[in-house]
Amino acid sequence: MTHRPAAAPPKVTKLNRVERNAWTKQKIFEAATKVVGKYGYAEASVARITEEAGVAQGTFYNHFESRQELLDQLLPKIGLDMVQFIRARTGTAHAARQEIERFSAFFDFIREVPEFLRILNEAEFFAPSGYQKHLDNISIAYVRILKRVRLAGAIDDYSDDEFEAIVHMFMGARGYLSRRYSYSADGVTAVPDHVITAYRKLITRGLFHRSGDNDDER
Amino acid sequence: MTHRPAAAPPKVTKLNRVERNAWTKQKIFEAATKVVGKYGYAEASVARITEEAGVAQGTFYNHFESRQELLDQLLPKIGLDMVQFIRARTGTAHAARQEIERFSAFFDFIREVPEFLRILNEAEFFAPSGYQKHLDNISIAYVRILKRVRLAGAIDDYSDDEFEAIVHMFMGARGYLSRRYSYSADGVTAVPDHVITAYRKLITRGLFHRSGDNDDER
Amino acid sequence: MTHRPAAAPPKVTKLNRVERNAWTKQKIFEAATKVVGKYGYAEASVARITEEAGVAQGTFYNHFESRQELLDQLLPKIGLDMVQFIRARTGTAHAARQEIERFSAFFDFIREVPEFLRILNEAEFFAPSGYQKHLDNISIAYVRILKRVRLAGAIDDYSDDEFEAIVHMFMGARGYLSRRYSYSADGVTAVPDHVITAYRKLITRGLFHRSGDNDDER
Amino acid sequence: MTHRPAAAPPKVTKLNRVERNAWTKQKIFEAATKVVGKYGYAEASVARITEEAGVAQGTFYNHFESRQELLDQLLPKIGLDMVQFIRARTGTAHAARQEIERFSAFFDFIREVPEFLRILNEAEFFAPSGYQKHLDNISIAYVRILKRVRLAGAIDDYSDDEFEAIVHMFMGARGYLSRRYSYSADGVTAVPDHVITAYRKLITRGLFHRSGDNDDER
DNA sequence: TATGAATGAGGCTTCATTCAT
DNA sequence: GATGAATGAAGCCTCATTCAT
């Protein structure tokens, strides 16, 4: 998996028809990612996307039923990249520590794939169906993690329903913070440390057992 | 202050020039609130708003520089109504309890002014400047509250910067939850209890001192 | 009533808003008549019509909901002009003679308003709703005439249902003949005499009493 | 001759190059008949036709110069089927009777090959050149018949030119009537009796000698 | 100040046809 | 001959904004 696909056809060898076809679709996809990331969904006209992709406007409709269909595929696809990315960055420390790692990794991912910020944030209104899909992808996985932690004894006193609410709060908080602290004139910047520490305090004390909290100052 | 403005010109039948002028602007404003609340910013065309307001399209531009200007005024204005509403619902109990009251009051407000949901949620992308203004309004007030609580000794170990981050997390969480749990087929519904309890647990344990937590089951 | 509206605004005096509005709509209408008459419905794009009318494309939609709406109004409107025209050309001779007069007048009208030919002929497929309206306008009036003639004793042995079929045959025959004999490289020409005489013979012998037939050679 | 061509390649499994070629063309042809018959010429895109035929779009242009060329071949081909069909249904009774038979057989054919209705009716505007060809095919044959009848003494007083006009009237009447009475929600239905009787009366009295008229009630 | 018709750029999508494989 | 992706022109319609009355 790469979230930074090569900007040129993978091989120098001649591509067969199937490969050329996939490659064109890929080009459109990447162009859309770029355009939406930079200008937002609203400004991501088919004309702009195809121009960026270097294909004719008509070509677009050989690969996607409609502009909306493409838009709805954008977030879920990159969202999965994000999940992989975060998973790779999560160690084997104790539960609270891992949650902080996930929190940090999320912001790291945003810096790696700056387009993700807008693609994620605006999706709710411009690609609702894609947004829902992403939501499900994420929250299901997240709740599963929390349940496992509870099973391991590091959390108690939270019901399944409450887990779901907590997960939504986490996601909401991250989104909000990312918008607040990560946008900048040109590009995406790191999140300030005090955001991380505030999150750590809130989470470790509020969600997990009182064991540590300050065992892992960074 | 009313967040439910009268639908007819104030009492007297004869209005002078200034009053008529203000009244027209007010009509447009209310129409916009209605339209955006119902259809969202994207569908809030000048034509639709003026039709709803019962004035000609041209009239719009006698009162607002552009469509965007009006849109950017929408959220900050209603946002202030919200602040008042929440303040009125917050008692004099101890700090943690008050925070739960604010959380609940937020969701109550949404049910009182259902348009607020979309006006708030979509503002970030369709009325960024108005959104920023609202954000500042809210977070400044919120941080001030937290500082006061810290001064009173109910919170410690959080810096000013961390307060700001916490406030943003709260706002993000609320927004997310309101979208997730409050929307429904026709109108806005109450938030389920488990959302409230999850919030209470997270907040009381994570933010405030360990004194209470279960002293105020509802 | 005129089926040849002036190509310039009716008066030199300044027009008020209502008049200007009507005048613009009229311009679009006439442009459409011209364009459809010359190129057919299929080629009558909004761009072409508005260009012919000398207005912007957007203006079109201030006066018509859609391209189709205008197209559907074309035939019924001109169709009424035709009815008037034919009525004015029908004398007070006996019934069979009058029918021939109507037949001839129809072809005369086509020469007066050459656009009518295509507007009528293609309407069935490109403006079905307008076509139906026209059909009703015409066939109702026609059947009424035949019934009156039957009452006067000049026709017998035809039932009401059969009248309706007869009328449709007449209309179909006229349409067919007009297409066959009236089109020409540039413009519309008169129908040859033998078409008229053939029609006369068929009708007078087939529909009316055997009295005359050759009393009115032309 | 069949107007209902087999849906599978003729018997043998192995076709040589020439046969395969012809078979592909035939498939496209039948697909076009089906599509135009069902959706009309305007909706008969090359994509739709080739899909229906089960071949690639490009294949189309190996067999036809352009979409229009195929469209123009449709009517003349099926038109010949119709001539055969009608001829087979025409007995050896006296002339007037035979004309009624032809009239009825026309409507019978429409029910056998329902696609013919649209292919015929819309051809004038969507396949003018094909339409003209069909027109010539039919009217020449028809005029020949009338001349023969005149020679046999059953008609007199009509010139050759008038015959041609008469034939066009007949064709127009039939087309009109078929559209009026034969279309229905799902499929093509029989023409009501009063249409037949009206036609019989008009024709027998108007065209033929006064001998019979009621000698052949059906 | 109120009106509302006029403007014209720009958006999405369709489709006949071409052409490299 | 068969394939089907690529092309790009053209079509219909929306909408914020302007301006003469």
Coordinates of N, CA and C in Angstrom, one line a residue, chain C residues 121-122 124-126 131-132 135 156-158 161-162 164-166 168-173 176-177 179-181 194-195 197-199 201-202 205-207 210, chain D residues 121-122 124-126 131-132 135-136 157-158 161-162 164-166 168-173 176-177 179-181 194-195 197-199 201-202 205-207 210:
Chain C
N121 N -45.3 19.2 -38.6 CA -44.9 17.8 -39.0 C -44.1 17.2 -37.9
E122 N -43.1 17.9 -37.4 CA -42.2 17.3 -36.4 C -42.7 17.3 -35.0
E124 N -45.1 16.0 -33.5 CA -45.6 14.7 -32.9 C -44.4 14.0 -32.2
F125 N -43.2 14.2 -32.6 CA -42.1 13.5 -32.0 C -41.3 14.4 -31.1
F126 N -41.3 15.7 -31.4 CA -40.4 16.5 -30.6 C -41.2 17.4 -29.6
Y131 N -48.3 18.9 -29.5 CA -49.0 18.2 -30.6 C -50.4 17.8 -30.2
Q132 N -50.4 17.1 -29.1 CA -51.7 16.6 -28.6 C -52.7 17.8 -28.5
L135 N -53.9 18.8 -31.8 CA -54.7 17.8 -32.4 C -56.1 18.0 -31.8
D156 N -74.9 11.6 -45.0 CA -75.6 10.7 -44.1 C -74.8 9.4 -44.1
D157 N -75.3 8.5 -43.3 CA -74.6 7.2 -43.3 C -73.3 7.2 -42.6
Y158 N -72.9 8.2 -41.9 CA -71.6 8.2 -41.2 C -71.9 8.4 -39.7
D161 N -68.4 8.2 -34.5 CA -67.0 7.5 -34.5 C -66.4 7.6 -35.8
E162 N -67.2 7.3 -36.8 CA -66.6 7.3 -38.2 C -66.2 8.7 -38.6
E164 N -64.9 10.8 -36.6 CA -63.6 11.1 -36.0 C -62.5 10.4 -36.9
A165 N -62.8 9.2 -37.3 CA -61.8 8.5 -38.1 C -61.5 9.3 -39.4
I166 N -62.6 9.8 -40.0 CA -62.5 10.5 -41.3 C -61.7 11.8 -41.1
H168 N -59.4 12.3 -38.9 CA -58.0 11.9 -38.8 C -57.4 11.6 -40.2
M169 N -58.2 10.9 -41.0 CA -57.7 10.6 -42.3 C -57.4 11.9 -43.1
F170 N -58.3 12.9 -43.0 CA -58.1 14.1 -43.7 C -56.9 14.8 -43.2
M171 N -56.7 14.8 -41.9 CA -55.5 15.5 -41.3 C -54.3 14.8 -41.8
G172 N -54.3 13.5 -41.7 CA -53.1 12.7 -42.1 C -52.8 12.9 -43.6
A173 N -53.9 12.9 -44.4 CA -53.7 13.1 -45.8 C -53.1 14.5 -46.1
Y176 N -49.4 14.6 -45.0 CA -48.6 13.9 -46.0 C -48.4 14.6 -47.2
L177 N -49.5 15.1 -47.8 CA -49.4 15.8 -49.0 C -48.6 17.1 -48.9
R179 N -46.2 17.7 -47.0 CA -44.7 17.3 -46.9 C -44.3 16.9 -48.3
R180 N -45.1 16.2 -49.0 CA -44.7 15.7 -50.3 C -44.6 16.8 -51.4
Y181 N -45.6 17.6 -51.4 CA -45.7 18.6 -52.5 C -45.2 20.0 -52.2
H194 N -53.6 19.0 -59.5 CA -54.1 17.7 -59.5 C -54.3 17.1 -58.1
V195 N -53.6 17.6 -57.1 CA -53.8 17.2 -55.7 C -55.2 17.7 -55.3
T197 N -57.7 18.5 -57.2 CA -58.9 17.8 -57.9 C -59.0 16.4 -57.4
A198 N -57.9 15.7 -57.1 CA -58.1 14.4 -56.6 C -58.8 14.4 -55.3
Y199 N -58.4 15.3 -54.4 CA -59.1 15.4 -53.1 C -60.6 15.7 -53.3
K201 N -62.5 15.1 -55.8 CA -63.3 13.9 -56.3 C -63.5 12.9 -55.1
L202 N -62.4 12.6 -54.4 CA -62.5 11.6 -53.4 C -63.6 12.0 -52.3
R205 N -67.4 12.6 -53.7 CA -68.1 11.3 -54.0 C -68.2 10.4 -52.7
G206 N -67.1 10.5 -52.0 CA -67.0 9.5 -50.9 C -67.8 10.0 -49.6
L207 N -67.8 11.2 -49.4 CA -68.4 11.7 -48.2 C -69.8 12.3 -48.3
R210 N -74.5 12.5 -53.8 CA -74.0 12.5 -55.2 C -74.5 13.6 -56.1
Chain D
N121 N -43.0 5.8 -38.6 CA -43.5 7.2 -38.3 C -42.4 8.2 -38.1
E122 N -41.4 7.8 -37.4 CA -40.3 8.7 -37.1 C -39.3 8.9 -38.2
E124 N -39.4 9.9 -41.2 CA -39.4 11.1 -42.0 C -38.5 12.1 -41.5
F125 N -38.3 12.2 -40.1 CA -37.5 13.2 -39.5 C -36.1 12.8 -39.1
F126 N -36.0 11.5 -38.9 CA -34.7 11.0 -38.3 C -33.9 10.2 -39.4
Y131 N -36.5 7.2 -45.6 CA -37.9 7.5 -45.7 C -38.3 7.7 -47.2
Q132 N -37.5 8.5 -47.8 CA -37.8 8.7 -49.2 C -37.8 7.5 -50.1
L135 N -40.8 5.5 -49.4 CA -42.0 6.2 -50.1 C -42.0 5.8 -51.5
D136 N -40.9 5.9 -52.2 CA -40.9 5.5 -53.6 C -41.3 4.1 -53.8
D157 N -62.1 8.2 -64.5 CA -62.1 9.6 -64.1 C -61.0 10.1 -63.3
Y158 N -60.0 9.2 -63.0 CA -58.8 9.7 -62.3 C -57.6 9.6 -63.2
D161 N -51.6 11.5 -62.5 CA -51.2 12.4 -61.4 C -52.1 12.3 -60.2
E162 N -53.3 12.3 -60.5 CA -54.3 12.2 -59.4 C -54.1 10.9 -58.6
E164 N -51.4 9.4 -58.1 CA -50.3 9.6 -57.1 C -50.7 10.4 -55.9
A165 N -51.5 11.4 -56.1 CA -52.0 12.1 -55.0 C -52.8 11.3 -54.1
I166 N -53.7 10.5 -54.7 CA -54.6 9.6 -53.9 C -53.7 8.6 -53.1
H168 N -50.8 9.0 -52.0 CA -50.2 9.7 -50.8 C -51.2 10.0 -49.7
M169 N -52.4 10.3 -50.2 CA -53.5 10.5 -49.2 C -53.7 9.2 -48.4
F170 N -53.8 8.1 -49.1 CA -54.0 6.9 -48.4 C -52.9 6.6 -47.4
M171 N -51.7 6.8 -47.9 CA -50.5 6.5 -47.0 C -50.6 7.4 -45.8
G172 N -50.9 8.7 -46.0 CA -50.9 9.6 -44.9 C -52.0 9.3 -43.9
A173 N -53.1 8.9 -44.5 CA -54.2 8.5 -43.6 C -53.9 7.3 -42.8
Y176 N -51.4 8.2 -40.0 CA -52.1 9.0 -39.0 C -52.9 8.1 -38.1
L177 N -53.7 7.3 -38.8 CA -54.6 6.4 -38.1 C -53.8 5.4 -37.2
R179 N -51.0 5.8 -35.9 CA -50.5 6.4 -34.7 C -51.6 6.7 -33.7
R180 N -52.7 7.1 -34.2 CA -53.8 7.5 -33.3 C -54.5 6.3 -32.7
Y181 N -54.6 5.2 -33.4 CA -55.4 4.1 -32.8 C -54.6 2.9 -32.4
H194 N -64.7 0.8 -36.5 CA -65.3 2.0 -37.2 C -64.3 2.7 -38.0
V195 N -63.0 2.5 -37.8 CA -62.0 3.0 -38.7 C -62.0 2.3 -40.0
T197 N -64.6 0.7 -41.3 CA -65.8 0.9 -42.0 C -65.8 2.3 -42.6
A198 N -65.3 3.3 -41.9 CA -65.2 4.6 -42.4 C -64.3 4.7 -43.7
Y199 N -63.2 4.0 -43.6 CA -62.3 3.9 -44.7 C -63.0 3.3 -45.9
K201 N -66.2 3.0 -46.6 CA -67.2 3.9 -47.2 C -66.5 5.0 -48.1
L202 N -65.6 5.6 -47.5 CA -64.9 6.7 -48.2 C -64.3 6.2 -49.5
R205 N -67.0 4.6 -52.3 CA -67.8 5.6 -52.9 C -67.0 6.6 -53.7
G206 N -65.8 6.9 -53.1 CA -65.1 8.0 -53.6 C -64.2 7.6 -54.8
L207 N -63.7 6.4 -54.7 CA -62.7 6.0 -55.7 C -63.3 5.1 -56.8
R210 N -69.9 3.0 -58.5 CA -71.0 2.9 -57.5 C -71.6 1.6 -57.4

